[in-house]
mmCIF file of C-alpha atoms and ligand atoms in Angstrom:
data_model
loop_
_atom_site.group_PDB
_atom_site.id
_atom_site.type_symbol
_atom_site.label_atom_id
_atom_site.label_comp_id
_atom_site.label_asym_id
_atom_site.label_seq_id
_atom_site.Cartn_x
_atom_site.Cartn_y
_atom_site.Cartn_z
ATOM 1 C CA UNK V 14 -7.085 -46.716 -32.288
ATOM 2 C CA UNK V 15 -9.547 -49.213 -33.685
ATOM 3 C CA UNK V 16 -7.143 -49.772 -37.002
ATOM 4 C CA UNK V 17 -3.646 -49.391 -35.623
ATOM 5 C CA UNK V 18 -1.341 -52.038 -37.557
ATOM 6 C CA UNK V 19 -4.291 -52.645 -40.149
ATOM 7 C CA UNK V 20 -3.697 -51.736 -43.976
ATOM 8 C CA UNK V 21 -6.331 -50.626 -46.238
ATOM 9 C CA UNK V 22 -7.550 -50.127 -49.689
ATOM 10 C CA UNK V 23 -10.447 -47.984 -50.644
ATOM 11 C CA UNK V 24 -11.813 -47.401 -54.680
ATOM 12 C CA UNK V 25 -13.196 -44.015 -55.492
ATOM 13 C CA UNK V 26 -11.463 -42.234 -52.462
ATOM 14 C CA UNK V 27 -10.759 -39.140 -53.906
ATOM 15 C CA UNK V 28 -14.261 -37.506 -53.661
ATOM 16 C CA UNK V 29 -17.393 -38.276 -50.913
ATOM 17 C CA UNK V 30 -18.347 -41.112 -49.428
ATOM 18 C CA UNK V 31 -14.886 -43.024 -50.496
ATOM 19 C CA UNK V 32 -12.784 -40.161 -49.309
ATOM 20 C CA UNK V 33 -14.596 -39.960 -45.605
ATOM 21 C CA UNK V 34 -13.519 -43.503 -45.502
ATOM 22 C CA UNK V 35 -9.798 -43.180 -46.043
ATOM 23 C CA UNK V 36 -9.813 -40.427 -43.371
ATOM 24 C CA UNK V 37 -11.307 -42.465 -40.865
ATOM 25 C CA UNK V 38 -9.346 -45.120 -41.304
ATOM 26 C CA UNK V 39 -6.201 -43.175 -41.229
ATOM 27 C CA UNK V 40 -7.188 -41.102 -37.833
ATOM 28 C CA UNK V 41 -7.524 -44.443 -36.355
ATOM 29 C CA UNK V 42 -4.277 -45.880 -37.391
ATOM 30 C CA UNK V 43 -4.581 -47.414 -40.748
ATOM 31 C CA UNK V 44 -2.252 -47.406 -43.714
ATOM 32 C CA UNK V 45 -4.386 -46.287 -46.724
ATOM 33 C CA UNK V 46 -4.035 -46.668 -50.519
ATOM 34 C CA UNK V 47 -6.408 -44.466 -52.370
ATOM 35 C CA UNK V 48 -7.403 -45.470 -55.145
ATOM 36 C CA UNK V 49 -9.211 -43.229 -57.775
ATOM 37 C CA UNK V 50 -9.720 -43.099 -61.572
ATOM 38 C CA UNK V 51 -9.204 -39.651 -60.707
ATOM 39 C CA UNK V 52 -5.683 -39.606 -59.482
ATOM 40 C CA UNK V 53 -5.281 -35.949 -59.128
ATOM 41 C CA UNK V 54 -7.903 -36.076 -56.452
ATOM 42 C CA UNK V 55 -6.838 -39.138 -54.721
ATOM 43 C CA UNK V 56 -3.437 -37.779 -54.406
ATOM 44 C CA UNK V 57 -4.654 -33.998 -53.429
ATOM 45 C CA UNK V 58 -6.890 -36.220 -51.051
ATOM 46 C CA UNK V 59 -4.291 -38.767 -49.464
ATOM 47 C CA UNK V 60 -1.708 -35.511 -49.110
ATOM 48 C CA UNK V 61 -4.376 -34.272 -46.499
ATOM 49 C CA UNK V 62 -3.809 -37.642 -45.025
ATOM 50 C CA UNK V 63 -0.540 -38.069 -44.657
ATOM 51 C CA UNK V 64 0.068 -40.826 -42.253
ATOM 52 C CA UNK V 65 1.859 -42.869 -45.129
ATOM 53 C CA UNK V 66 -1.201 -42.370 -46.943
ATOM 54 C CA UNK V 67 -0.446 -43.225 -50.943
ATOM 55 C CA UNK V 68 -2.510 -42.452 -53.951
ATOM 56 C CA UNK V 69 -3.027 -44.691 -57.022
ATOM 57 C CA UNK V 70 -4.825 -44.768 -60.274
ATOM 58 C CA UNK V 71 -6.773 -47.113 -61.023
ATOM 59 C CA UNK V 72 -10.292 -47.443 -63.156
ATOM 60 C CA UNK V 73 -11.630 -50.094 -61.456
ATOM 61 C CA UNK V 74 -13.489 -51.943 -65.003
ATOM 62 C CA UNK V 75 -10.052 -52.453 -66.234
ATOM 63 C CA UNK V 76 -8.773 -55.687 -64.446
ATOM 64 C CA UNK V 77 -4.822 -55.107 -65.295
ATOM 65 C CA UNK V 78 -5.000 -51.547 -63.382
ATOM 66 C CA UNK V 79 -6.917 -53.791 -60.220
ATOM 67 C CA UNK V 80 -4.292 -55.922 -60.313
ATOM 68 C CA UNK V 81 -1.297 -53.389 -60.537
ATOM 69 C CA UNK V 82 -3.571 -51.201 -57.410
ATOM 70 C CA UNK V 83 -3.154 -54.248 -55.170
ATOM 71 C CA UNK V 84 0.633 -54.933 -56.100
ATOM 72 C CA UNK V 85 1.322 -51.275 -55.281
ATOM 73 C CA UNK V 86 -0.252 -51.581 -52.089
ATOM 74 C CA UNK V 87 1.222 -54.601 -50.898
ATOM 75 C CA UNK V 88 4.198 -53.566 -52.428
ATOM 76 C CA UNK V 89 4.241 -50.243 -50.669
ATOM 77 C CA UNK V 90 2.611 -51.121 -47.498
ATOM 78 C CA UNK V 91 4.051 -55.034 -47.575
ATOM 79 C CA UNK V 92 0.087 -56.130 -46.328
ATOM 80 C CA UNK V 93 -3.272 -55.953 -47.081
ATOM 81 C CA UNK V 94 -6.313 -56.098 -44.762
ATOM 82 C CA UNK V 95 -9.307 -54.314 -45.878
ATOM 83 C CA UNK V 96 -10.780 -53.553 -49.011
ATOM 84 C CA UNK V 97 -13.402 -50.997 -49.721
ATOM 85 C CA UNK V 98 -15.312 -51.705 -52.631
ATOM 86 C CA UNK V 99 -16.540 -48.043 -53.199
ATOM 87 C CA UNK V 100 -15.955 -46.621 -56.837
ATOM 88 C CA UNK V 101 -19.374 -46.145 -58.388
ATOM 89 C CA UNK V 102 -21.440 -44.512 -60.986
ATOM 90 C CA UNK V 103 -24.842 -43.667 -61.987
ATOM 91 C CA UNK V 104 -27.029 -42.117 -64.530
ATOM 92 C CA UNK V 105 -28.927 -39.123 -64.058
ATOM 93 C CA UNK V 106 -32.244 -40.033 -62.842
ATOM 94 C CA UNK V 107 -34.519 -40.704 -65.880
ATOM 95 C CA UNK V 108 -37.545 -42.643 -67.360
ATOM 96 C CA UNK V 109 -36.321 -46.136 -68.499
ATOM 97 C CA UNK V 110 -36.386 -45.799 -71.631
ATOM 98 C CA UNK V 111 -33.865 -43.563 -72.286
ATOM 99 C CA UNK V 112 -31.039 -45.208 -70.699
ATOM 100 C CA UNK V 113 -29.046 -46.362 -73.616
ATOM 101 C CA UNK V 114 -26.962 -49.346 -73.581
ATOM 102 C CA UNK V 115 -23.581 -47.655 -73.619
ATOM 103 C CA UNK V 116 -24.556 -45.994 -70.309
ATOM 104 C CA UNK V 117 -25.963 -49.457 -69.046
ATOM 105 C CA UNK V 118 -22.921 -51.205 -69.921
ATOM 106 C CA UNK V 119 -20.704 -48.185 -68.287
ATOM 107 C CA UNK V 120 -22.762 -47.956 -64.836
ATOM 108 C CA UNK V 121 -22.540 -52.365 -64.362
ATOM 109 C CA UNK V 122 -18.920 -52.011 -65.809
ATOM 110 C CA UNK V 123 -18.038 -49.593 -62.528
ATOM 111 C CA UNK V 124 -20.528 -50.828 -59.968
ATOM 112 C CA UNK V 125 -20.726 -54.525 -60.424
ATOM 113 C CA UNK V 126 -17.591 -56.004 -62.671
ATOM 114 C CA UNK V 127 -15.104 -53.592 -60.695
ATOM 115 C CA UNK V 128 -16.087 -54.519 -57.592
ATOM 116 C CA UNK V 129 -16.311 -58.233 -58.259
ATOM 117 C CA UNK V 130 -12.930 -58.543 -59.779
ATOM 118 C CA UNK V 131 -11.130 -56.150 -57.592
ATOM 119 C CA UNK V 132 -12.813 -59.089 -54.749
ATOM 120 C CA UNK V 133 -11.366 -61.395 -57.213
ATOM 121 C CA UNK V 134 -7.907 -59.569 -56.862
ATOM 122 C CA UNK V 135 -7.298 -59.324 -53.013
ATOM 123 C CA UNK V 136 -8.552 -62.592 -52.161
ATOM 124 C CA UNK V 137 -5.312 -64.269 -52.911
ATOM 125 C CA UNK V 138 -3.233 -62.179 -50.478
ATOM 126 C CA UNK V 139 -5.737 -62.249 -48.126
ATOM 127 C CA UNK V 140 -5.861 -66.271 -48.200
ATOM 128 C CA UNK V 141 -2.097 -66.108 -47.810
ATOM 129 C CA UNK V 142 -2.516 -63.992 -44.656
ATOM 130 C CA UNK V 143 -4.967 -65.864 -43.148
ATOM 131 C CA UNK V 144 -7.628 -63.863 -43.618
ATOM 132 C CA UNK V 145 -8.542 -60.018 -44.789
ATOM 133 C CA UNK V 146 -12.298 -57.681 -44.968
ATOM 134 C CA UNK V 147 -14.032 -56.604 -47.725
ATOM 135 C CA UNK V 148 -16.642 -53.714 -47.307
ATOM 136 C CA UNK V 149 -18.500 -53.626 -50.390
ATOM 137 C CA UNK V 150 -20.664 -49.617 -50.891
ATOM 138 C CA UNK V 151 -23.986 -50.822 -51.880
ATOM 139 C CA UNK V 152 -27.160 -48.715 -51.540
ATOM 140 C CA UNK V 153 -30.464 -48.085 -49.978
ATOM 141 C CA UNK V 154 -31.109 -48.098 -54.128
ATOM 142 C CA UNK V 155 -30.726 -51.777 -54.245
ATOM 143 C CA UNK V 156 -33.148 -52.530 -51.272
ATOM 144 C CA UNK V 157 -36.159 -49.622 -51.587
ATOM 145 C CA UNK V 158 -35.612 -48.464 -55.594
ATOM 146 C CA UNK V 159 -37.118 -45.351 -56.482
ATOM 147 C CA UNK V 160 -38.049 -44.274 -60.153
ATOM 148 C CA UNK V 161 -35.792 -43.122 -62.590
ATOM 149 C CA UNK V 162 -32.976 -44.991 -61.436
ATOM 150 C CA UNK V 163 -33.646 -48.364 -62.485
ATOM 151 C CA UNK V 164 -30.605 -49.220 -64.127
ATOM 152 C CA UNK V 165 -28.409 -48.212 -60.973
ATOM 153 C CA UNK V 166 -30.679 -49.630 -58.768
ATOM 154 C CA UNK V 167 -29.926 -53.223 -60.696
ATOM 155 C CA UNK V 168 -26.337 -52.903 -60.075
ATOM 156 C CA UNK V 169 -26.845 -52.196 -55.966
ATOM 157 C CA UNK V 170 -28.878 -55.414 -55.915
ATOM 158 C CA UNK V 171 -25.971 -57.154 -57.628
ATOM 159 C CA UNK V 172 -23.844 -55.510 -54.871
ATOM 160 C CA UNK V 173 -26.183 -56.882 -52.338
ATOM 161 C CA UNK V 174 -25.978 -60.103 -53.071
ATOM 162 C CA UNK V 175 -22.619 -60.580 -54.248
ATOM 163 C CA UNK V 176 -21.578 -59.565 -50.442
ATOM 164 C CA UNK V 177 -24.044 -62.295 -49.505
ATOM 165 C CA UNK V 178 -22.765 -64.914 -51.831
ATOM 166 C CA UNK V 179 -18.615 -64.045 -51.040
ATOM 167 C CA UNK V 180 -19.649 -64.216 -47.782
ATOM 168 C CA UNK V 181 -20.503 -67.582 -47.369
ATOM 169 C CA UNK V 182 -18.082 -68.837 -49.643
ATOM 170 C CA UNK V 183 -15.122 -67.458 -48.070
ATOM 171 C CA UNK V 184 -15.867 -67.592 -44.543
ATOM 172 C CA UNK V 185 -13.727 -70.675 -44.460
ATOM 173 C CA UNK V 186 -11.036 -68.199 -45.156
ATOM 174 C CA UNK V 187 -11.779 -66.221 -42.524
ATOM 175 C CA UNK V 188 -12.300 -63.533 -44.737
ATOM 176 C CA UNK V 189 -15.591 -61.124 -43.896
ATOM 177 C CA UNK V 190 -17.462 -59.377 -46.657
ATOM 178 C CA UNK V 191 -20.167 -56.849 -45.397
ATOM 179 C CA UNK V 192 -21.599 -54.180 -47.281
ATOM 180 C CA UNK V 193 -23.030 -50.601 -46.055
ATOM 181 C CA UNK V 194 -26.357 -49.539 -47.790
ATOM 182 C CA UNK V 195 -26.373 -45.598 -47.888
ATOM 183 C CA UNK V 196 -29.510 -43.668 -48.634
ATOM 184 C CA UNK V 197 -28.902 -40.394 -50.346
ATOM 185 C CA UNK V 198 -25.490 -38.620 -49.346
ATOM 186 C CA UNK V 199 -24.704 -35.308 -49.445
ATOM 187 C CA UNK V 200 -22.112 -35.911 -52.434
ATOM 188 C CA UNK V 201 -21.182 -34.806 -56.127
ATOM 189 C CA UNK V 202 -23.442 -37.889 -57.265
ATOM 190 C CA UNK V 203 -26.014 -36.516 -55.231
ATOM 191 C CA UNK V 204 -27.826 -34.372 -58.272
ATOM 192 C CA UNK V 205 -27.590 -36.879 -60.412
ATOM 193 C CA UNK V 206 -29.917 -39.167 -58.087
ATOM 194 C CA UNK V 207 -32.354 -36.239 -57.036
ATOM 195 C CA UNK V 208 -33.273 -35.408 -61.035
ATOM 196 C CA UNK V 209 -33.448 -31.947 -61.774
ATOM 197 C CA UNK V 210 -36.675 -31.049 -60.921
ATOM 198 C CA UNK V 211 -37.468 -28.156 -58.310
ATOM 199 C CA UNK V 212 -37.748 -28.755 -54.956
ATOM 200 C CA UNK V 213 -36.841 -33.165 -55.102
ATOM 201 C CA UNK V 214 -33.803 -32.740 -52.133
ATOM 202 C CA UNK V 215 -35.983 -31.093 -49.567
ATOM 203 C CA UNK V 216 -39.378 -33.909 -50.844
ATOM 204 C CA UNK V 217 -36.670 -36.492 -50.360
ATOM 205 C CA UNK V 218 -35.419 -35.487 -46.887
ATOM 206 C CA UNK V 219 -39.066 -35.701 -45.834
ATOM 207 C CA UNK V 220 -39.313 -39.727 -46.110
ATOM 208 C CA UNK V 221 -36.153 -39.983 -44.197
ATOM 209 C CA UNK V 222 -37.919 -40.585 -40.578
ATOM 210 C CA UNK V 223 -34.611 -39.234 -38.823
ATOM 211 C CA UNK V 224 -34.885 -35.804 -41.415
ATOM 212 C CA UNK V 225 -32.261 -35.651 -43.498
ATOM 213 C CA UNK V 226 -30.079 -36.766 -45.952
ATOM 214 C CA UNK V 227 -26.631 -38.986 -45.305
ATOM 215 C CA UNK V 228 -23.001 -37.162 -44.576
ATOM 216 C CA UNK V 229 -20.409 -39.159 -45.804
ATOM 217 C CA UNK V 230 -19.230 -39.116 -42.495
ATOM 218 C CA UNK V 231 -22.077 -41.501 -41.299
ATOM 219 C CA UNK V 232 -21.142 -43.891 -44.142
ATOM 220 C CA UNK V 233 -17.696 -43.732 -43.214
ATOM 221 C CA UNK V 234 -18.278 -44.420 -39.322
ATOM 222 C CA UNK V 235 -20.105 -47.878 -40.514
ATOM 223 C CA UNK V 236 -17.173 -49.047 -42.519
ATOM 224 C CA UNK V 237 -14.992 -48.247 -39.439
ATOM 225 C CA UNK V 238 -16.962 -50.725 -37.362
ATOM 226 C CA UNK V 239 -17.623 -53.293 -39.856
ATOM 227 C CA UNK V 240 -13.779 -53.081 -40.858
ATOM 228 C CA UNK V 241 -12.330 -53.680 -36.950
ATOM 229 C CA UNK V 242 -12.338 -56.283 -34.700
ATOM 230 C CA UNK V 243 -15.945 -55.351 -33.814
ATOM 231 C CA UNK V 244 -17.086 -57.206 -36.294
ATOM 232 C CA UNK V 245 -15.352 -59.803 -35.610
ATOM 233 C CA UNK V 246 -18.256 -62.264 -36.051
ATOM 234 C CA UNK V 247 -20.522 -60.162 -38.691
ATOM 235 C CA UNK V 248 -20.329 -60.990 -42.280
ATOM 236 C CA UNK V 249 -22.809 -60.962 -45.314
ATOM 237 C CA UNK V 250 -24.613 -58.307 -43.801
ATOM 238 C CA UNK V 251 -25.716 -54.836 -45.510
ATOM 239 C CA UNK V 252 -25.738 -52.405 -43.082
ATOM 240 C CA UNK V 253 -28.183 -49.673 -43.804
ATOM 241 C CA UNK V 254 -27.070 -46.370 -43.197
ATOM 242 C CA UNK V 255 -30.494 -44.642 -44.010
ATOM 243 C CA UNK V 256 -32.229 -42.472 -40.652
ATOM 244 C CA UNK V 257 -34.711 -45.029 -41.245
ATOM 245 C CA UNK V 258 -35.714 -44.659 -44.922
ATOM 246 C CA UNK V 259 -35.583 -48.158 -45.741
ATOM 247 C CA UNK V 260 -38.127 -49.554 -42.275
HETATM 248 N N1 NAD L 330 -24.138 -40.152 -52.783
HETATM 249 C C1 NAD L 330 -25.182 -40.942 -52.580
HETATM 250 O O1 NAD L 330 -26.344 -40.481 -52.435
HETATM 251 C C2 NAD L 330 -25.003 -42.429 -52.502
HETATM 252 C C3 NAD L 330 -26.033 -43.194 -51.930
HETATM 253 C C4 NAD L 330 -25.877 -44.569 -51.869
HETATM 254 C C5 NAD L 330 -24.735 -45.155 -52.359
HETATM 255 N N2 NAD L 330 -23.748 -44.393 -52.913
HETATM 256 C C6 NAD L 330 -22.559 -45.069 -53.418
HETATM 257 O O2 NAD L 330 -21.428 -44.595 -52.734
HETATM 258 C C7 NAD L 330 -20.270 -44.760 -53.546
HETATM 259 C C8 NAD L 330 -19.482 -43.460 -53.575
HETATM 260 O O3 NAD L 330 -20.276 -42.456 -54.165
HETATM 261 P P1 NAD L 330 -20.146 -40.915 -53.797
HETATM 262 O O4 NAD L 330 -21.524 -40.420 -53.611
HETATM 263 O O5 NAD L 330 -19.116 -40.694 -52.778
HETATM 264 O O6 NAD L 330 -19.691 -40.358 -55.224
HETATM 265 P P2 NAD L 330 -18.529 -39.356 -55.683
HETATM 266 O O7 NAD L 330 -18.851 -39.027 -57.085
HETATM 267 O O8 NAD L 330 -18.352 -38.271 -54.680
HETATM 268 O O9 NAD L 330 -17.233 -40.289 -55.632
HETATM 269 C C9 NAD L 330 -17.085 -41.379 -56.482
HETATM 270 C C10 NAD L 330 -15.596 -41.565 -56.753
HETATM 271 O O10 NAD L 330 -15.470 -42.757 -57.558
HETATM 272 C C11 NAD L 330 -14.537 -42.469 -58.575
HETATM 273 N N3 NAD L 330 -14.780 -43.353 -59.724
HETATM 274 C C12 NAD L 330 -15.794 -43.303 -60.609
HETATM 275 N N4 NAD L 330 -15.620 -44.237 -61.560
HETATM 276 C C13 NAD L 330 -14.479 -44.891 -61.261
HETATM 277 C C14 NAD L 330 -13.767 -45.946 -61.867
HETATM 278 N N5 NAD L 330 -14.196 -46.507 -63.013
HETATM 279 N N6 NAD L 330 -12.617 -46.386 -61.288
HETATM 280 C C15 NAD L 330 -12.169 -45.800 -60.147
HETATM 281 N N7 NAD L 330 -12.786 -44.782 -59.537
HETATM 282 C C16 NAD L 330 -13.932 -44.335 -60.091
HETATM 283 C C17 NAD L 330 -14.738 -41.018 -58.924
HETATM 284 O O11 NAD L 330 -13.601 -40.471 -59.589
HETATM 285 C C18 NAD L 330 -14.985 -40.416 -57.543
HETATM 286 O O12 NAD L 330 -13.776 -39.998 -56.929
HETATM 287 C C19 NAD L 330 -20.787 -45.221 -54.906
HETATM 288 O O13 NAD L 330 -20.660 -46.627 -54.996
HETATM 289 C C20 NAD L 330 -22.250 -44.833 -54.870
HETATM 290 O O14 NAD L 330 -23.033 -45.632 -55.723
HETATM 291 C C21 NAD L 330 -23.844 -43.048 -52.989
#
């Protein structure tokens, strides 16, 4: 098993792309904290686990419930390896112009300061271990933006090159950030990206060249690789996940 001994935390795992990832690492041998603002899915989720798996709340723009997430998993778990930076939000895709700041604020809050500070809260243990991943969720958003997303499309750049920039600076630590860049996934945020008009999910499959959309299973085998010893010597990279979209 590509995982075995390995202990892992993954944001937003109680729904899509964040819960494909806590599966796969389990099946091949992790220990898994999810972690969820939704804990009533993240434990529903880690119960069809099992293998140890725990469940834990956390909203990931609140930095005390980051830090408590981590001392729970070390605490049950006594390690930490990986993190998966995967809790995210958007707003429903629209002109932009009417995104209003609350929703601006909300969307950066989630995407960008949660991710950076929950970074900000592993990197101690993994310094004291010797070294640790991070696999950071970014999106095809951040690299080829499409209208009416503009404001979630900001906050996947930020993603981008935040991975790029840890990268570097903690390579000395032997610690490996990556990020996967998804193009649109057959999840509940899925709708919200499309828009509501007729007809967009079958107009967007057509400028994937490989013909359709993501399954958070193909996300989920990229953070496998990029999490084990495969990847030994890959960091700062965003791996696009896309059938081609993004060439
Ligand atoms: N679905 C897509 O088309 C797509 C494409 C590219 C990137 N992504 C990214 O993938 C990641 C996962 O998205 P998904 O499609 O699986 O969505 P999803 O809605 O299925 O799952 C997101 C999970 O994050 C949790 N979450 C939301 N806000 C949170 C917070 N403040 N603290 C903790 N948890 C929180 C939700 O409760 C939910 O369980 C996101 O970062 C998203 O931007 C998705």
């Amino acid at each position: 098993m590509r995982l075995d001994g390995k202990t892992a935390l993954v944001t937003g795992a109680g729904s899509g792309i964040g819960k494909a990832i806590a599966e796969t690492y389990a099946r091949e041998g992790a220990r898994v904290a999810l972690a969820d603002v939704d804990l009533d899915a993240a434990k529903a989720a880690a119960r069809a686990i099992g293998n140890n798996a725990i469940a834990v709340r956390c909203d990931v723009t609140k930095k005390a419930e980051i830090t408590a997430a981590v001392a729970e998993t070390v605490g049950a778990f006594g390690a930490l390896d990986i993190l998966v930076n995967n809790a995210g939000a958007t707003h429903v895709n629209k002109p932009m112009l009417e995104i209003g700041e609350e929703e601006y604020d909300r969307i950066f809050a989630v995407n960008v300061k949660g991710l950076f500070q929950f970074c900000q809260a592993v990197v101690p243990h993994f310094r004291t271990a010797g070294g640790g991943t991070i696999i950071n969720i970014g999106s095809t958003a951040g690299l080829r933006p499409r209208p009416g997303l503009s404001a979630y499309n900001a906050t996947k750049g930020a993603v981008h090159t935040l991975t790029k920039s840890l990268a570097v600076e903690l390579a000395p630590d032997r610690i490996r950030v990556c990020a996967v860049a998804p193009v649109a996934t057959d999840t509940p945020l899925l709708p919200s990206f499309l828009g509501s008009a007729p007809g967009q999910r079958e107009k967007f499959i057509a400028t994937v060249p490989l013909g359709r959309l993501a399954q958070p299973q193909d996300i989920a085998n990229a953070a496998l690789f990029l999490a084990s010893a495969d990847a030994d010597f890959v960091t700062g990279n965003i791996v696009e996940v896309d059938g081609g979209r993004c060439v």
